[in-house]
CSV table of C-alpha atoms in Angstrom, one decimal:
chain,number,residue,atom,x,y,z
A,25,UNK,CA,-71.1,22.3,12.8
A,26,UNK,CA,-69.4,22.1,16.1
A,27,UNK,CA,-68.6,18.4,15.4
A,28,UNK,CA,-67.1,19.3,12.0
A,29,UNK,CA,-65.0,22.1,13.6
A,30,UNK,CA,-63.6,19.7,16.2
A,31,UNK,CA,-62.8,17.2,13.5
A,32,UNK,CA,-61.0,19.9,11.5
A,33,UNK,CA,-58.9,20.9,14.6
A,34,UNK,CA,-57.9,17.3,15.2
A,35,UNK,CA,-56.8,16.9,11.6
A,36,UNK,CA,-54.8,20.1,11.6
A,37,UNK,CA,-53.1,19.2,14.9
A,38,UNK,CA,-52.2,15.7,13.6
A,39,UNK,CA,-50.7,17.2,10.5
A,40,UNK,CA,-48.7,19.7,12.5
A,41,UNK,CA,-47.3,17.0,14.8
A,42,UNK,CA,-46.4,14.9,11.8
A,43,UNK,CA,-44.6,17.7,10.1
A,44,UNK,CA,-42.7,18.6,13.3
A,45,UNK,CA,-41.6,15.0,13.8
A,46,UNK,CA,-40.2,14.6,10.2
A,47,UNK,CA,-38.7,18.1,10.3
A,48,UNK,CA,-36.9,17.2,13.5
A,49,UNK,CA,-35.7,14.0,12.1
A,50,UNK,CA,-34.3,15.8,9.1
A,51,UNK,CA,-32.5,18.3,11.3
A,52,UNK,CA,-31.1,15.5,13.4
A,53,UNK,CA,-29.9,13.7,10.4
A,54,UNK,CA,-28.1,16.8,8.9
A,55,UNK,CA,-26.4,17.5,12.3
A,56,UNK,CA,-25.3,13.9,12.4
A,57,UNK,CA,-23.7,14.1,9.0
A,58,UNK,CA,-22.1,17.4,9.6
A,59,UNK,CA,-20.6,16.2,12.9
A,60,UNK,CA,-18.3,13.9,10.8
A,61,UNK,CA,-17.5,16.3,8.0
A,62,UNK,CA,-18.8,19.0,5.8
A,63,UNK,CA,-21.0,18.1,2.8
A,64,UNK,CA,-19.3,19.2,-0.4
A,65,UNK,CA,-21.8,20.8,-2.8
A,66,UNK,CA,-21.6,19.7,-6.4
A,67,UNK,CA,-19.5,22.1,-8.5
A,68,UNK,CA,-17.8,23.6,-5.4
A,69,UNK,CA,-14.1,24.4,-5.3
A,70,UNK,CA,-14.2,24.1,-1.5
A,71,UNK,CA,-12.5,21.2,0.3
A,72,UNK,CA,-14.1,18.7,2.7
A,73,UNK,CA,-13.0,16.1,5.2
A,74,UNK,CA,-14.4,12.7,4.3
A,75,UNK,CA,-17.0,11.8,6.9
A,76,UNK,CA,-19.6,9.1,7.7
A,77,UNK,CA,-22.9,8.9,9.5
A,78,UNK,CA,-24.0,5.5,10.7
A,79,UNK,CA,-27.7,5.2,10.8
A,80,UNK,CA,-28.4,1.5,11.4
A,81,UNK,CA,-26.3,-1.4,12.6
A,82,UNK,CA,-25.2,-3.7,9.8
A,83,UNK,CA,-26.2,-1.1,7.1
A,84,UNK,CA,-23.9,1.1,5.0
A,85,UNK,CA,-23.4,4.6,6.4
A,86,UNK,CA,-24.1,7.8,4.6
A,87,UNK,CA,-21.0,9.6,3.3
A,88,UNK,CA,-20.8,13.4,3.0
A,89,UNK,CA,-20.8,12.7,-0.8
A,90,UNK,CA,-23.0,10.1,-2.3
A,91,UNK,CA,-21.8,7.0,-4.2
A,92,UNK,CA,-23.4,8.3,-7.4
A,93,UNK,CA,-21.7,11.7,-7.1
A,94,UNK,CA,-18.3,10.1,-6.5
A,95,UNK,CA,-18.8,7.6,-9.4
A,96,UNK,CA,-18.8,10.6,-11.9
A,97,UNK,CA,-15.1,11.1,-10.9
A,98,UNK,CA,-14.2,7.4,-10.8
A,99,UNK,CA,-14.3,7.6,-7.0
A,100,UNK,CA,-15.8,5.2,-4.5
A,101,UNK,CA,-16.4,4.7,-0.8
A,102,UNK,CA,-18.8,1.7,-0.7
A,103,UNK,CA,-20.4,-0.8,-3.0
A,104,UNK,CA,-24.2,-0.5,-3.1
A,105,UNK,CA,-25.0,-4.2,-2.7
A,106,UNK,CA,-26.8,-6.7,-0.4
A,107,UNK,CA,-23.9,-9.2,-0.8
A,108,UNK,CA,-21.8,-9.6,2.3
A,109,UNK,CA,-18.6,-8.4,0.6
A,110,UNK,CA,-15.7,-6.6,2.3
A,111,UNK,CA,-12.9,-4.6,0.6
A,112,UNK,CA,-9.9,-4.4,2.9
A,113,UNK,CA,-7.6,-1.4,2.7
A,114,UNK,CA,-4.6,-0.2,4.8
A,115,UNK,CA,-3.0,3.2,4.9
A,116,UNK,CA,0.8,2.9,5.4
A,117,UNK,CA,2.5,6.0,6.7
A,118,UNK,CA,5.5,4.3,8.2
A,119,UNK,CA,6.6,0.9,9.4
A,120,UNK,CA,6.8,0.0,13.1
A,121,UNK,CA,6.6,-3.7,13.1
A,122,UNK,CA,2.9,-4.6,12.5
A,123,UNK,CA,2.8,-5.2,8.8
A,124,UNK,CA,4.3,-8.7,8.8
A,125,UNK,CA,1.5,-9.8,11.2
A,126,UNK,CA,-1.1,-8.1,9.0
A,127,UNK,CA,0.2,-9.9,5.9
A,128,UNK,CA,0.3,-13.2,7.8
A,129,UNK,CA,-3.4,-12.8,8.8
A,130,UNK,CA,-4.4,-11.9,5.2
A,131,UNK,CA,-2.5,-14.9,3.8
A,132,UNK,CA,-4.1,-17.2,6.3
A,133,UNK,CA,-7.6,-16.0,5.3
A,134,UNK,CA,-6.8,-15.8,1.6
A,135,UNK,CA,-8.0,-12.2,1.8
A,136,UNK,CA,-6.9,-9.6,-0.8
A,137,UNK,CA,-6.1,-6.1,0.4
A,138,UNK,CA,-4.9,-2.8,-1.0
A,139,UNK,CA,-2.1,-1.0,0.8
A,140,UNK,CA,-2.0,2.8,0.2
A,141,UNK,CA,1.6,3.8,0.8
A,142,UNK,CA,3.5,7.1,1.0
A,143,UNK,CA,7.0,7.9,-0.2
A,144,UNK,CA,8.6,7.3,3.2
A,145,UNK,CA,7.2,3.8,3.4
A,146,UNK,CA,8.5,2.9,-0.1
A,147,UNK,CA,11.9,4.3,0.8
A,148,UNK,CA,12.3,2.5,4.1
A,149,UNK,CA,10.3,-0.8,3.6
A,150,UNK,CA,10.8,-1.9,0.0
A,151,UNK,CA,11.0,-5.6,1.1
A,152,UNK,CA,7.5,-5.4,2.7
A,153,UNK,CA,6.1,-3.7,-0.4
A,154,UNK,CA,7.6,-6.5,-2.5
A,155,UNK,CA,6.0,-9.1,-0.2
A,156,UNK,CA,2.6,-7.3,-0.6
A,157,UNK,CA,2.9,-7.6,-4.3
A,158,UNK,CA,4.2,-11.2,-4.3
A,159,UNK,CA,1.3,-12.3,-2.1
A,160,UNK,CA,-1.2,-10.9,-4.5
A,161,UNK,CA,-2.2,-7.6,-2.9
A,162,UNK,CA,-2.5,-4.2,-4.6
A,163,UNK,CA,-0.3,-1.2,-3.7
A,164,UNK,CA,-2.0,2.1,-4.1
A,165,UNK,CA,-0.9,5.8,-4.1
A,166,UNK,CA,-1.3,7.8,-0.9
A,167,UNK,CA,1.0,10.5,-2.3
A,168,UNK,CA,4.7,11.0,-1.8
A,169,UNK,CA,4.6,13.5,1.1
A,170,UNK,CA,1.1,13.0,2.5
A,171,UNK,CA,0.0,16.7,2.2
A,172,UNK,CA,-3.4,18.3,2.2
A,173,UNK,CA,-4.0,17.7,-1.5
A,174,UNK,CA,-7.1,20.0,-1.5
A,175,UNK,CA,-4.7,23.0,-1.1
A,176,UNK,CA,-2.9,22.0,-4.4
A,177,UNK,CA,-4.7,23.8,-7.2
A,178,UNK,CA,-2.2,23.3,-10.0
A,179,UNK,CA,-2.3,20.1,-12.0
A,180,UNK,CA,1.5,19.9,-12.3
A,181,UNK,CA,2.0,20.0,-8.5
A,182,UNK,CA,-0.8,17.5,-8.0
A,183,UNK,CA,0.7,15.2,-10.6
A,184,UNK,CA,4.1,15.4,-9.0
A,185,UNK,CA,2.9,14.2,-5.6
A,186,UNK,CA,1.6,11.0,-7.3
A,187,UNK,CA,4.2,10.6,-10.0
A,188,UNK,CA,7.2,10.8,-7.6
A,189,UNK,CA,5.8,7.8,-5.7
A,190,UNK,CA,5.0,6.0,-8.9
A,191,UNK,CA,8.7,6.3,-10.0
A,192,UNK,CA,10.0,5.1,-6.7
A,193,UNK,CA,7.7,2.2,-6.7
A,194,UNK,CA,8.5,1.1,-10.3
A,195,UNK,CA,12.2,1.3,-9.6
A,196,UNK,CA,11.9,-1.0,-6.6
A,197,UNK,CA,9.2,-3.4,-7.8
A,198,UNK,CA,9.9,-3.4,-11.5
A,199,UNK,CA,6.3,-2.8,-12.6
A,200,UNK,CA,4.0,0.2,-12.8
A,201,UNK,CA,2.0,1.2,-9.8
A,202,UNK,CA,-1.8,0.5,-9.8
A,203,UNK,CA,-3.5,3.8,-10.3
A,204,UNK,CA,-5.5,3.7,-7.1
A,205,UNK,CA,-5.4,7.0,-5.1
A,206,UNK,CA,-6.5,7.7,-1.5
A,207,UNK,CA,-6.4,11.4,-0.4
A,208,UNK,CA,-4.3,11.9,2.6
A,209,UNK,CA,-6.4,12.4,5.8
A,210,UNK,CA,-9.5,12.0,3.6
A,211,UNK,CA,-9.3,15.7,2.6
A,212,UNK,CA,-10.5,16.3,-0.9
A,213,UNK,CA,-12.2,18.8,-3.3
A,214,UNK,CA,-14.1,18.3,-6.5
A,215,UNK,CA,-11.1,19.8,-8.4
A,216,UNK,CA,-8.9,17.1,-6.8
A,217,UNK,CA,-11.2,14.4,-7.9
A,218,UNK,CA,-11.2,15.7,-11.4
A,219,UNK,CA,-7.4,16.0,-11.5
A,220,UNK,CA,-6.9,12.4,-10.2
A,221,UNK,CA,-9.4,11.2,-12.8
A,222,UNK,CA,-7.6,13.1,-15.6
A,223,UNK,CA,-4.4,11.3,-14.5
A,224,UNK,CA,-6.1,8.0,-14.9
A,225,UNK,CA,-6.5,7.4,-11.2
A,226,UNK,CA,-9.5,6.0,-9.3
A,227,UNK,CA,-10.1,7.5,-5.9
A,228,UNK,CA,-11.0,5.4,-2.9
A,229,UNK,CA,-12.5,6.7,0.4
A,230,UNK,CA,-14.0,4.2,3.0
A,231,UNK,CA,-17.2,3.2,4.7
A,232,UNK,CA,-15.7,1.8,7.9
A,233,UNK,CA,-12.8,2.9,10.0
A,234,UNK,CA,-12.0,3.6,13.6
A,235,UNK,CA,-9.5,5.7,15.6
A,236,UNK,CA,-6.5,3.4,15.4
A,237,UNK,CA,-3.6,5.8,14.4
A,238,UNK,CA,-2.6,7.3,17.8
A,239,UNK,CA,0.5,5.4,18.8
A,240,UNK,CA,0.3,6.3,22.5
A,241,UNK,CA,-3.5,5.8,22.6
A,242,UNK,CA,-4.0,2.4,21.0
A,243,UNK,CA,-7.5,1.0,21.4
A,244,UNK,CA,-7.9,-2.2,23.4
A,245,UNK,CA,-9.0,-5.4,21.5
A,246,UNK,CA,-12.4,-5.1,23.0
A,247,UNK,CA,-12.7,-1.4,21.9
A,248,UNK,CA,-11.7,-2.3,18.4
A,249,UNK,CA,-14.2,-5.1,18.1
A,250,UNK,CA,-16.9,-2.9,19.5
A,251,UNK,CA,-16.4,-0.5,16.6
A,252,UNK,CA,-15.6,-2.9,13.8
A,253,UNK,CA,-18.0,-5.8,14.3
A,254,UNK,CA,-21.4,-4.0,14.6
A,255,UNK,CA,-20.6,-1.5,11.9
A,256,UNK,CA,-19.6,-4.0,9.2
A,257,UNK,CA,-22.0,-4.0,6.3
A,258,UNK,CA,-22.4,-5.4,2.7
A,259,UNK,CA,-20.0,-3.7,0.3
A,260,UNK,CA,-17.8,-2.2,3.0
A,261,UNK,CA,-14.5,-0.5,2.1
A,262,UNK,CA,-12.6,-0.9,5.4
A,263,UNK,CA,-9.8,1.4,6.3
A,264,UNK,CA,-7.2,0.3,8.9
A,265,UNK,CA,-3.8,1.7,9.6
A,266,UNK,CA,-0.7,-0.6,9.5
A,267,UNK,CA,0.9,1.5,12.2
A,268,UNK,CA,-1.6,0.2,14.7
A,269,UNK,CA,-0.3,-2.4,17.1
A,270,UNK,CA,-3.9,-3.4,17.9
A,271,UNK,CA,-4.6,-4.1,14.2
A,272,UNK,CA,-1.6,-6.3,14.0
A,273,UNK,CA,-2.7,-8.2,17.1
A,274,UNK,CA,-6.4,-8.6,16.2
A,275,UNK,CA,-6.6,-9.0,12.5
A,276,UNK,CA,-6.7,-12.8,12.4
A,277,UNK,CA,-9.5,-12.9,14.9
A,278,UNK,CA,-11.3,-9.9,13.3
A,279,UNK,CA,-11.3,-11.6,9.9
A,280,UNK,CA,-12.6,-14.8,11.5
A,281,UNK,CA,-15.4,-12.9,13.2
A,282,UNK,CA,-16.4,-11.3,9.9
A,283,UNK,CA,-16.3,-14.7,8.1
A,284,UNK,CA,-18.5,-16.1,10.8
A,285,UNK,CA,-21.1,-13.4,10.0
A,286,UNK,CA,-21.1,-14.6,6.4
A,287,UNK,CA,-18.7,-12.0,4.9
A,288,UNK,CA,-16.1,-12.7,2.2
A,289,UNK,CA,-13.1,-10.6,1.1
A,290,UNK,CA,-12.7,-9.1,-2.4
A,291,UNK,CA,-10.1,-6.9,-4.2
A,292,UNK,CA,-10.8,-3.3,-4.9
A,293,UNK,CA,-10.5,-4.1,-8.6
A,294,UNK,CA,-14.0,-5.7,-8.2
A,295,UNK,CA,-15.5,-2.6,-6.8
A,296,UNK,CA,-13.9,-0.6,-9.6
A,297,UNK,CA,-15.3,-2.9,-12.2
A,298,UNK,CA,-12.0,-4.3,-13.4
A,299,UNK,CA,-10.9,-7.8,-14.1
A,300,UNK,CA,-10.2,-9.7,-10.9
A,301,UNK,CA,-6.6,-10.8,-10.1
A,302,UNK,CA,-6.0,-14.2,-8.7
A,303,UNK,CA,-4.4,-14.4,-5.3
A,304,UNK,CA,-1.5,-16.9,-5.2
A,305,UNK,CA,-2.6,-18.0,-1.8
A,306,UNK,CA,-4.0,-21.3,-0.4
A,307,UNK,CA,-6.7,-21.1,2.4
A,308,UNK,CA,-5.4,-22.4,5.7
A,309,UNK,CA,-1.8,-22.5,4.5
A,310,UNK,CA,0.7,-21.6,7.2
A,311,UNK,CA,2.0,-18.0,6.5
A,312,UNK,CA,5.7,-17.7,5.7
A,313,UNK,CA,7.7,-15.2,7.7
A,314,UNK,CA,8.7,-12.0,6.0
A,315,UNK,CA,12.1,-11.8,4.6
């Protein structure tokens, strides 16, 4: 009897320790996700900041909304794949001299990208936008004024932020803007996702980014590589800012390093399940300077 009692105590203790371990892991995981942004409950009218939790090097992070949840709204942040594919995207708030170097590096590597622009960029840098298009890249909608779109509850006001940029783009480029939308600052709500979907837009977040947007606190090349190399993963949607001097300086080397790891570059249309456009580029061809 005494032996049975001891065995029972050992089993109970082991079960309690196991439960405590997994409970602790769950709490740690939740804290990790919430450190990057609030999780948006399904059906909620609340807003959230897009956030990521990296669990393992070389693996896709967890977002504060799942890929399956987002897909219901024609929205994406990563491709769930084992293929070493990268989707390059750039947010363009204004031009300060780095975009030509970025375009040169993309052309050298025959790498398609999507540039999410705002109204100010379209107004001040139409020649660069024309170059993006002529070199086979996609230009997406980052709204006209770059507001917190989650605070816009009326469809007409939401539509205007996108439509005003569409009009400006079509007047300058001579063709309709691709209906790809990126919420400014990554702030979104379920109602925003629905409104974008109703307007025919697909929404794109990201699965890899780093702090590159502070003009007076630009990361060193080493700091950039330390973030962007270990965290790259199959199906990554990479967000970089064109305003970053560091990005302009490292992009050629960064793309080379990713290629050496076995990655290739793909257009967002592939992630969205659309027909793939052909890039009018030749690998290794010397980039032409921007006009």
